[in-house]
Structures are given as C-alpha cells and as structure tokens.
Coordinates of C-alpha atoms and ligand atoms in Angstrom, one line a residue:
Chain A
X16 CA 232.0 -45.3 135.9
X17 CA 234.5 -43.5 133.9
X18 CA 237.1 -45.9 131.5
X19 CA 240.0 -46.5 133.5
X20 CA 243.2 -44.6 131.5
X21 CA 247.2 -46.0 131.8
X22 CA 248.7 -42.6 130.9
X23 CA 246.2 -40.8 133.7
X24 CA 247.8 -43.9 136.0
X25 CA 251.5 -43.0 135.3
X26 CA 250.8 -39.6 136.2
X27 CA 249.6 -40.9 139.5
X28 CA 252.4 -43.3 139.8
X29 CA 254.8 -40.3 139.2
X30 CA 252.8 -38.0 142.0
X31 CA 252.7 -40.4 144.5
X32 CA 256.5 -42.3 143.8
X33 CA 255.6 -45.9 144.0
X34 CA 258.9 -46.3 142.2
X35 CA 260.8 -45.3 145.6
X36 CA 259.8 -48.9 146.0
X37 CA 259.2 -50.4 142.9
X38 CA 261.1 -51.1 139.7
X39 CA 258.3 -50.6 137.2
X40 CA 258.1 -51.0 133.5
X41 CA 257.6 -47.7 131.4
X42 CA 258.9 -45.6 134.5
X43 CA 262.6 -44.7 133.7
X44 CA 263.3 -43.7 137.6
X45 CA 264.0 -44.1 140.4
X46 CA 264.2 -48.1 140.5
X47 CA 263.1 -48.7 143.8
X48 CA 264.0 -52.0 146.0
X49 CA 261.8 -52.1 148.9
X50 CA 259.5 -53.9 146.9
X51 CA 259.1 -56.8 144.3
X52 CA 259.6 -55.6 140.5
X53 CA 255.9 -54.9 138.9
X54 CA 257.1 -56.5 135.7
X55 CA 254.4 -58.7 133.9
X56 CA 251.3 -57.9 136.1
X57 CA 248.3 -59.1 133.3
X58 CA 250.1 -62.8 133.7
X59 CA 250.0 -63.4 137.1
X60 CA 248.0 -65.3 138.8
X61 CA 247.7 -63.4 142.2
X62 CA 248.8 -59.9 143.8
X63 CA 250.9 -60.1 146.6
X64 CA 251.0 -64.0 146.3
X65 CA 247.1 -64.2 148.0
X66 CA 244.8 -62.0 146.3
X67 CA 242.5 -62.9 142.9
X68 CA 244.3 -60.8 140.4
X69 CA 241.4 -58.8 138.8
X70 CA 241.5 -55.2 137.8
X71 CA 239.3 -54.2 140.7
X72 CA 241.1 -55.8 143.6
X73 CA 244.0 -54.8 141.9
X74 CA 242.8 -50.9 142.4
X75 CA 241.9 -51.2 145.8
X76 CA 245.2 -52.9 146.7
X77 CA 247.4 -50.6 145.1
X78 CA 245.6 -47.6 147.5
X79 CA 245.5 -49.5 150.9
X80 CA 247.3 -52.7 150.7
X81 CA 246.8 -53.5 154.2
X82 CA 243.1 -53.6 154.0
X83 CA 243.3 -56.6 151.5
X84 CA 246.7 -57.8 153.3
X85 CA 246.8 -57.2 156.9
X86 CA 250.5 -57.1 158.1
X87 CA 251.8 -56.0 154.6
X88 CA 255.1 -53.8 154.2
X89 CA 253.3 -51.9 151.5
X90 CA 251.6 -48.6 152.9
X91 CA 248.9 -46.8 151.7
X92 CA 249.4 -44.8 149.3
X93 CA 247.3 -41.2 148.7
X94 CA 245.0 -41.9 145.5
X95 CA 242.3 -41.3 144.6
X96 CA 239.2 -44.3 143.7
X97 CA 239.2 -43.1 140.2
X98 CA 243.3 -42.5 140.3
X99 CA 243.3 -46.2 141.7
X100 CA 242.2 -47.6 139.1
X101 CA 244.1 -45.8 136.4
X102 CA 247.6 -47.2 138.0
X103 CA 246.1 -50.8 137.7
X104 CA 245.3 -49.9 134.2
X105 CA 248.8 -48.9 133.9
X106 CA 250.2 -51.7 135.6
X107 CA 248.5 -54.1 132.9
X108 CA 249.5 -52.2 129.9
X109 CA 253.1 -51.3 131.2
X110 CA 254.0 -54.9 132.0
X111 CA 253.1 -57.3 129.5
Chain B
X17 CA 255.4 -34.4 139.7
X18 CA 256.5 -32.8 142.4
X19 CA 255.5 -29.2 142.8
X20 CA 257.9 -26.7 140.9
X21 CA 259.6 -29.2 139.5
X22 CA 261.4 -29.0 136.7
X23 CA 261.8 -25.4 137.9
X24 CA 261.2 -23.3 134.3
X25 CA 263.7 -21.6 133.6
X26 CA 261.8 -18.6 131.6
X27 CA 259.2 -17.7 134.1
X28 CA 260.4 -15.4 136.4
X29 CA 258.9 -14.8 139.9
X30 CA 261.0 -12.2 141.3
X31 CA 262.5 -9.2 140.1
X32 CA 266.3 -10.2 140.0
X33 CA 265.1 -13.4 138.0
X34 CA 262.6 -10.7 135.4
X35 CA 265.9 -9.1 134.6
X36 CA 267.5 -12.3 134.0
X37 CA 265.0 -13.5 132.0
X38 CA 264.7 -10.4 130.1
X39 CA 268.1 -10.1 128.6
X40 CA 267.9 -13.3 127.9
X41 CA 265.1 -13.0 125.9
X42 CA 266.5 -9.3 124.2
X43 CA 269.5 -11.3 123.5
X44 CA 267.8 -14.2 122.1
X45 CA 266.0 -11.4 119.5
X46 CA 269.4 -9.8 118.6
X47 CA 271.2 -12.7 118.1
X48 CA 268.1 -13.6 115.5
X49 CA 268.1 -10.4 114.2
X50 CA 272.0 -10.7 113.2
X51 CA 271.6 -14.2 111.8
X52 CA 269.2 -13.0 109.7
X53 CA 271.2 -10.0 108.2
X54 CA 274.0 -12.1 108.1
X55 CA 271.7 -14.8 106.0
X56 CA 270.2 -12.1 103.8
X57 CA 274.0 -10.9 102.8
X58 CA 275.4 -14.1 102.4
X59 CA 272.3 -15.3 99.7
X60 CA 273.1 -11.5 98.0
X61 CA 276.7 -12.5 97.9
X62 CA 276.5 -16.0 96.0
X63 CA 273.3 -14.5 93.8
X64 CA 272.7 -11.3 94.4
X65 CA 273.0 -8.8 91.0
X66 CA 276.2 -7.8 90.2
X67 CA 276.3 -4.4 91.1
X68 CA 274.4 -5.7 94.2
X69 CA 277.7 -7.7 94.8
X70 CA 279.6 -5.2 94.4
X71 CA 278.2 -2.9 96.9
X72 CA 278.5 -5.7 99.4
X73 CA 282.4 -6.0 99.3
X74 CA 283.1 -2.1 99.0
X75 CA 284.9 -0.6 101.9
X76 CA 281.5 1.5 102.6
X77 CA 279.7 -1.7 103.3
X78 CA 282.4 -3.2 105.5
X79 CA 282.7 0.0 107.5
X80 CA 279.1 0.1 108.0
X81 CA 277.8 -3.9 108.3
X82 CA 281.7 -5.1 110.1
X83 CA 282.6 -1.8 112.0
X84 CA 279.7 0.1 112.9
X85 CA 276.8 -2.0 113.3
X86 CA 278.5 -4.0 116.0
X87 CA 279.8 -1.5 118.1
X88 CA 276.5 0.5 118.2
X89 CA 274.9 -2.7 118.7
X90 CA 277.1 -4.1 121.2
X91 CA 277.0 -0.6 123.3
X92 CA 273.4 0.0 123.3
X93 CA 273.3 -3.9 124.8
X94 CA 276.1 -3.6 126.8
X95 CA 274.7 -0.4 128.4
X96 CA 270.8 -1.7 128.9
X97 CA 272.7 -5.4 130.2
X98 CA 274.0 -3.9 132.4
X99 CA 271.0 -1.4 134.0
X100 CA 268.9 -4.0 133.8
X101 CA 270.7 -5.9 136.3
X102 CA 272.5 -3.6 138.4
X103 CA 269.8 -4.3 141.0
X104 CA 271.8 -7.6 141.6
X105 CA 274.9 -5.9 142.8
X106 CA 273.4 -2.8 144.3
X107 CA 274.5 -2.8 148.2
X108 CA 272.2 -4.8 150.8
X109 CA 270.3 -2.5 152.7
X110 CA 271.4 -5.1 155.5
X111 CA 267.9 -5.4 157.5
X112 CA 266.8 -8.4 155.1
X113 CA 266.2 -11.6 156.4
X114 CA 269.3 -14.0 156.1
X115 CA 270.0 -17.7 155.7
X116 CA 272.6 -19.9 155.1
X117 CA 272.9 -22.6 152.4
X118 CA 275.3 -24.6 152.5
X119 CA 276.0 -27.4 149.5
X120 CA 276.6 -30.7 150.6
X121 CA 277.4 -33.5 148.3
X122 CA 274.3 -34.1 147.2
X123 CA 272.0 -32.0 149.6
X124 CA 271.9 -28.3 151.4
X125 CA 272.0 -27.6 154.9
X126 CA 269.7 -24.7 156.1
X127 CA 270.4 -22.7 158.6
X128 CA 268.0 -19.6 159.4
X129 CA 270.0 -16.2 160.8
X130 CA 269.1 -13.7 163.5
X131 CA 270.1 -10.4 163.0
X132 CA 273.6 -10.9 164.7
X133 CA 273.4 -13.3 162.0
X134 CA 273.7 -16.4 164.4
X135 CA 271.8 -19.7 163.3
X136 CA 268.6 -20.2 165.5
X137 CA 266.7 -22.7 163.1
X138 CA 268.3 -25.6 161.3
X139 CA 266.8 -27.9 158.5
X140 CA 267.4 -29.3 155.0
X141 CA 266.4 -29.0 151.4
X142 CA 264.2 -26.4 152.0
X143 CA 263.9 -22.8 152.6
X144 CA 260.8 -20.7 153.9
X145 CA 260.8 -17.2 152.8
X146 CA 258.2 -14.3 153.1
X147 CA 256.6 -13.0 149.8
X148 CA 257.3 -9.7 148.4
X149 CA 260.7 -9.2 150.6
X150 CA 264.5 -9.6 149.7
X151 CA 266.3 -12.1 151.7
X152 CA 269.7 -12.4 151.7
X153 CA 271.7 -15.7 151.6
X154 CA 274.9 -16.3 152.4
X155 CA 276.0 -19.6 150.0
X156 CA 278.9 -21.8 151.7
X157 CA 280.0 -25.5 150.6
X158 CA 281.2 -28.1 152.8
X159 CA 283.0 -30.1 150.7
X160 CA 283.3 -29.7 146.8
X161 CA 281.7 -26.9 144.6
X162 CA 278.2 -26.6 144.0
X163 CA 275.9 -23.9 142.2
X164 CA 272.9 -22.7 144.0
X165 CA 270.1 -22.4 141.4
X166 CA 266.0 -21.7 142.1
X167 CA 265.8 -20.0 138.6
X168 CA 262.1 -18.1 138.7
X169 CA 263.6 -16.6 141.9
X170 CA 267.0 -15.4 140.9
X171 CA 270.8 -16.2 139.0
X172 CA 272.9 -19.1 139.6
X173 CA 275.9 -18.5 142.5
X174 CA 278.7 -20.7 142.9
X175 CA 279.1 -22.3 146.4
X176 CA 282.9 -22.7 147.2
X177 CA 284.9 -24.4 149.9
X178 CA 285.9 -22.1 152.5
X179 CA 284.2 -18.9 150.9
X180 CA 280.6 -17.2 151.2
X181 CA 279.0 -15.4 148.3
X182 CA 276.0 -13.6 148.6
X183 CA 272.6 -13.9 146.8
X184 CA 269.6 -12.0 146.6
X185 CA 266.3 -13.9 146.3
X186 CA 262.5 -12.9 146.1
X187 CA 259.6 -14.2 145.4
X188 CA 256.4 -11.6 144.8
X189 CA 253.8 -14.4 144.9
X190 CA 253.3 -17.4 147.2
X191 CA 254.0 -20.7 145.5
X192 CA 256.3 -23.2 145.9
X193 CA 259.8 -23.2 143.7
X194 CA 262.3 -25.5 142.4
X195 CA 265.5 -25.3 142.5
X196 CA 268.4 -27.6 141.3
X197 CA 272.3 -27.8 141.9
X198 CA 273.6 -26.1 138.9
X199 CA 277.1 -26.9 139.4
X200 CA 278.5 -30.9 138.2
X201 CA 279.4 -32.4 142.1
X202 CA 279.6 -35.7 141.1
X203 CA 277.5 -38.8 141.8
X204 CA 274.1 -38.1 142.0
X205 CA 274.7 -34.2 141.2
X206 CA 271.4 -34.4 139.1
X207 CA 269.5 -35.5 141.6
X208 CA 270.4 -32.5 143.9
X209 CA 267.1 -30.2 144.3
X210 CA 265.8 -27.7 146.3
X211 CA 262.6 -26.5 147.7
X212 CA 262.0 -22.5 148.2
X213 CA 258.5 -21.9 149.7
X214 CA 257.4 -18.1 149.3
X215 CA 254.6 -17.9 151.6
X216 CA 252.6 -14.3 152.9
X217 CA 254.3 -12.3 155.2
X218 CA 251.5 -13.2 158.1
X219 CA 251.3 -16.9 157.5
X220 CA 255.3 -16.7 157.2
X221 CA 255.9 -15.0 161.0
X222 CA 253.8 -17.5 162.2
X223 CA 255.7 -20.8 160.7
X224 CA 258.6 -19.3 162.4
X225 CA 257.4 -18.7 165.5
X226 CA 256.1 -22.3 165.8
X227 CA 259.2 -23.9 164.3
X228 CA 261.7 -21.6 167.1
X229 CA 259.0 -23.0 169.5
X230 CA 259.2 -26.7 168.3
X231 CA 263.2 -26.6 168.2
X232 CA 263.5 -25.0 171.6
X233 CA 261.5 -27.9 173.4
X234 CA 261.8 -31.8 173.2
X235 CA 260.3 -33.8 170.5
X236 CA 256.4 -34.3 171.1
X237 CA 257.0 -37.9 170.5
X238 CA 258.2 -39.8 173.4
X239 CA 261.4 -41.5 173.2
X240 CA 260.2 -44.9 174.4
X241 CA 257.9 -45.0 170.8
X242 CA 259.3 -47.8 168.8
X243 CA 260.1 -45.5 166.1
X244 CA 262.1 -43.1 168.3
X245 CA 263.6 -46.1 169.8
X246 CA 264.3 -47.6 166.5
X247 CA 266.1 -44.3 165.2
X248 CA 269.2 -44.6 168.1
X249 CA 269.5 -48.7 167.8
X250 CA 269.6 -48.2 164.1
X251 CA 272.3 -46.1 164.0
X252 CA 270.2 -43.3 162.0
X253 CA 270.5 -40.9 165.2
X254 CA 274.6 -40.7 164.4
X255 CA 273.8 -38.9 161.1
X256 CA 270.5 -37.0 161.5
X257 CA 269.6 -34.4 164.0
X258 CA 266.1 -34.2 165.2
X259 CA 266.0 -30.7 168.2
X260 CA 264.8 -32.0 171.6
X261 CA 266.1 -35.6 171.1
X262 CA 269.3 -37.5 171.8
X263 CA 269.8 -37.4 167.5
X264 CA 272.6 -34.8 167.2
X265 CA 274.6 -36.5 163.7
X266 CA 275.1 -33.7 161.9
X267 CA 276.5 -35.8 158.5
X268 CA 273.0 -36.0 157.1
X269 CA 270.2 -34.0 156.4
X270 CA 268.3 -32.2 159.8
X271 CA 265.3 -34.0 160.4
X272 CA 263.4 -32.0 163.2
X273 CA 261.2 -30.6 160.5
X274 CA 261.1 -33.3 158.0
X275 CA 257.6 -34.9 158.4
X276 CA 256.2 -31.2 157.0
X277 CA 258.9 -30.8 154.0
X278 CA 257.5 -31.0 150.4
X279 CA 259.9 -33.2 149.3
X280 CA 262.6 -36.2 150.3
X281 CA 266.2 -36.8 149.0
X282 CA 267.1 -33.2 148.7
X283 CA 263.9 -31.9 146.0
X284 CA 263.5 -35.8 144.4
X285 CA 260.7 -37.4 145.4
X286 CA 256.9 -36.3 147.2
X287 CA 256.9 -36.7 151.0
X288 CA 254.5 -39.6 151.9
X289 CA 254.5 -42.8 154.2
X290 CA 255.3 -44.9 150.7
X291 CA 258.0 -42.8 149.5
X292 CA 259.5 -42.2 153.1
X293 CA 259.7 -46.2 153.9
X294 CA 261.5 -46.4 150.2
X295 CA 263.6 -44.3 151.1
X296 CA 264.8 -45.6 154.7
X297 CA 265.1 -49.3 152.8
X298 CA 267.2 -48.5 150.0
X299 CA 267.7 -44.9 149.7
X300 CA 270.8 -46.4 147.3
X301 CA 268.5 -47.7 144.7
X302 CA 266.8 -44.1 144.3
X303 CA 269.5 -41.9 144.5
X304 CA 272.8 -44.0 143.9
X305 CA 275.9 -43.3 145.7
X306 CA 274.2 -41.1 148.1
X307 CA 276.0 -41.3 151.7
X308 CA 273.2 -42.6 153.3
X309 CA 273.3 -46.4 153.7
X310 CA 270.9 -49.0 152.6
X311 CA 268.7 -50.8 155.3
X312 CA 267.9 -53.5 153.2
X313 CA 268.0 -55.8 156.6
X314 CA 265.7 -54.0 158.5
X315 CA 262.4 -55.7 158.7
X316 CA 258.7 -53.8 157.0
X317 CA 257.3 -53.0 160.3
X318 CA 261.3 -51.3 161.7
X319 CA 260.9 -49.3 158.7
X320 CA 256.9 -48.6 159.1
X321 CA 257.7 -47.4 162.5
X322 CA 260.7 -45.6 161.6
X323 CA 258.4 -43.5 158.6
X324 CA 255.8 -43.0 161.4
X325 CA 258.2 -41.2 163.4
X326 CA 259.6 -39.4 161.1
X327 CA 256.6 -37.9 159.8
X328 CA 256.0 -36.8 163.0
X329 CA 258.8 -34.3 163.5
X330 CA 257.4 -31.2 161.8
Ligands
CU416 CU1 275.9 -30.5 141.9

C-alpha cells in the first residue's frame, strides 16, 4: 500500500471543497460552517463523537460518512481509496 | 482546483486572445530592449571614456537616441498594434451565435439568443459555446459596473448600467475556460468567476437541443418530492428560477440547469452533493456578503434533500 501523503490530501481537499463546510487548518478559504472546525484532529479521541479515531476509519469516513454514521449531515464526498487517505494524513498534520 | 481556474492569462485559445497575448509579449521585448539601451548609456555616462562621454551628450546623439529612435519605434509598434488586433473591431458578420451576459453583483445572468435575438434559454455562471466559431455577446450590467473577462478566449469589456457592448469570443479547441470579473464591484468582487465551455460543433447542437427541450416542459422531478417541496416552503423559489416549476425569483442565479454546471457560487467552488449542501447552509461563510441568505436553521436532512433536488435539474 502506497505511504499516505498530506500535501497529495490538500490537493484533494481543494478538488472536492470540504471547506464549503469546514474551517480547516492550512486551507486559507473558504471557511465553511455547515460543519464542526477540523482543528486538532491527531488529539481527539473520536470522529464525529462515536467512531475510534484511527487513521483508517478516519479515511473511510472522510469518503462516505454515512456508511460509518448512518443519519449523518456529512455527504459523501467523490475520493478516491488512495485520495482518502491522503486527506486523513492531512488532517493529522494540518491540525496539531 | 477547479478546471480552468486561475484562468492563465498568457495562453491564448482563440484568435482575438493570440493577438492579445502577442503584443503583449512584443511589448514586453521592446520595453526590455529600451531598458537595456537606456542602462548601457547611463553606465557609459557616469564611466564611460571621455570622448565616449562626449559623444553621448552631443546634439547627434540626442537627435538620434531622444528623437528618432522613438518615433520609428513607436510607429512601427503603433502600426503592427494596431493590425494585429483590428480583427477585434472588424464588423460582425451578424449570423454568429449570440448571448447575453449580464453582471450581477457578484454573478452573471445567461441568457442564449435566437436570431431575432430574443432569449429562449436562461442560466447562470456559465456559457456553452461551439468550438472553432465566433459568438457574439452582448455585455449588460444590472446594477453597478463589472468587466467581463475569460482571458485565453478574448480582452476584457466593461459591463455598464443601462448600456450594451459587444464582444467577440472563440475558442478553437474544446476545454473548459475560466473567466473572472475584472472590474472592482465590491464585496465579494474576487470571488466573481465564470465558466465558458467550448465544446464540438456536433456535441454542442445537441446540448442545445436537449436543454430548449428540458426548459420547454416541467421539471422531471415531481413537485410533491421533499426537495421540490422544500424549495417553495423555504423561500428559495422567490429568488431562483427553475423552467417547468412554480420557482420564477429572478434575484438569484437560474437554476433549471444547475445540477450539470461545473461550478457553484458564480466559478468558486466544484459542483458536488458536499459542496452544494455547504452552500445552501451558509453560503455567507464562503462567499461573504453575497445576497443569498444563510440557512443556518434548516435541519441536515432539509438541506440533503434540498442538494438532491437541485442536482437534479440539469
Ligand atoms: Cu467585480
């Protein structure tokens, strides 16, 4: 399995605009509301205040949400596996 | 990224914008080549020999370097400028497609012109055009100024309140091109794109035809779904129009089209269920000041089934 890169996963974050919802450290805009602030990610305990946070589950939740939380306001979002898990990479590094 | 975005400014895809880009690139030479005469004689001046000096400040130098020079220079420019871009203000032939832009503060209304030149197809924020053809737009405001700018495709026109200038624009290769309000309207003036998409003459005729059809008949989507439903309770239906619905608001962004555009907030962000559902919450915290108003109440699922809707109106 190829290293998981943060700069590959700010490119994706970019592409895809999880910012419209998100205020996310390292991404300058937009500063999105609809969604909880991704600041200090490697600290906490869970995702979405349910799920084991572990770089994996972070992956898969970050590209379908509500498969891991059914009845979650976060969508979908069109990555790829390997894309995945460069945002969650990101989201650790960006954040702490 | 978004695709064509940030629209480079020195890669021309169209023949008005090769000229542009051209001259600019001529003039960016000249204006080198001067500096550097201008260098070379100010290090002779300060420690140059003397009779070197001398020559400089004699009346045969001055006549040649001060008097000459430029206006040979300045001609021969002038002259070539001036051929190279007369294509921009030679007369329209008057068969070419048309549209109309019109700036709005901070997006563009689109409306696409028969030949009477009477609007059959409306939508927002982007334009459709066929490769390898001139089309003509007319460029209206409907408030302030704004400057209509796709820059591999052409110059940058003014758009000004209660007048319509003309532009040229062609693409001689499909793609998609970014385009950017090039005229300070205030606000969020930055975060006023565009969205030209150049496609082949074939595939072109038929996105017409299949968008006249679509606006002509009622929205595929009943209006008992929740979405649809949602959209009139919520108010949204006062500012957006969506063809073959109740929707008629005209003081936002046409949406009959807008679950097949490229982009969302006038050329901002991609066009996805995440970004769509961003925008509907708090289209404020990505594009501030914008006159479209937060729905920070709304619950997830209102605003799910709103973004399902909307993506189905293409
Ligand atoms: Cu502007």
């Amino acid at each position: 399995m190829p290293v998981a890169d943060a700069s590959r996963g700010k490119r994706a974050i970019e592409r895809v605009g999880c910012a419209s919802c998100h205020t996310i450290p390292g991404i300058g805009w937009p500063k999105g509301e609809a969604g909880p602030p991704l600041h200090g990610m490697a600290e906490r305990a869970l995702i979405a205040g349910r799920l084991a946070n572990r770089p994996g589950i972070l992956a898969r939740f970050v590209r379908d949400a509500p498969a891991l939380v059914p009845g979650t306001t976060m969508p979908a979002m069109p990555l790829s596996e390997e894309e995945s898990r460069d945002v969650a990479a990101f989201l650790y590094e960006s954040g702490k | 990224m978004l695709d064509g975005w940030p629209p480079p400014i020195l890669d021309p895809a169209g023949p008005d914008a090769w000229a542009i880009a051209t001259l600019a690139w001529v003039l960016l030479a000249m204006a080198a080549l001067v500096l550097g005469v201008v260098l070379a004689a100010m290090w002779l001046a300060l420690s140059g020999r003397p009779e070197l000096r001398a020559r400089l400040g004699g009346t045969k130098a001055i006549w040649i370097g001060g008097v000459a020079f430029p206006v040979v220079v300045l001609s021969l420019l002038l002259v070539y400028g001036l051929s190279l871009t007369r294509t921009q203000s030679a007369p329209l032939r008057g068969d070419e497609m048309r549209a109309r832009v019109t700036g709005e503060m901070w997006w563009w209304r689109v409306a696409y012109l028969d030949q009477q030149r009477r609007p059959v197809l409306h939508d927002a924020n982007e334009l459709h055009i066929p490769v390898g053809r001139p089309v003509v737009l007319e460029l209206e405001s409907g408030d302030v100024i704004h400057s209509f700018w796709v820059p591999r495709l052409a110059g940058k026109l003014d758009m000004i309140p209660g007048r319509r200038n003309i532009i040229r624009i062609q693409a001689d290769q499909p793609g998609v091109f970014g385009g950017q309000c090039a005229e300070y309207c205030g606000g969020p003036h930055a975060l006023m794109g565009f969205v030209v998409v150049a496609h082949p003459q074939q595939r072109f005729d038929q996105l017409m035809r299949s968008r006249l059809a679509r606006a002509a008949a009622a929205s595929a989507t009943p209006q008992a779904a929740q979405g649809a439903r949602l959209f009139q309770s919520s108010g949204c239906a006062a500012c957006h129009r969506i063809a073959g619905t109740p929707a008629n608001g005209l003081a936002g962004p046409d949406l009959t089209f807008v679950g097949s555009r490229r982009t969302l907030g006038a050329g901002i962000l991609p066009n996805n269920r995440g970004t769509m559902m961003g925008w509907i919450a708090n289209s404020q915290a990505i594009k501030p000041e914008n006159r479209m108003p937060p729905y920070t109440l709304l619950p997830g699922e209102d605003i799910s089934a709103l973004a399902e809707y909307l993506e189905a109106q293409r």
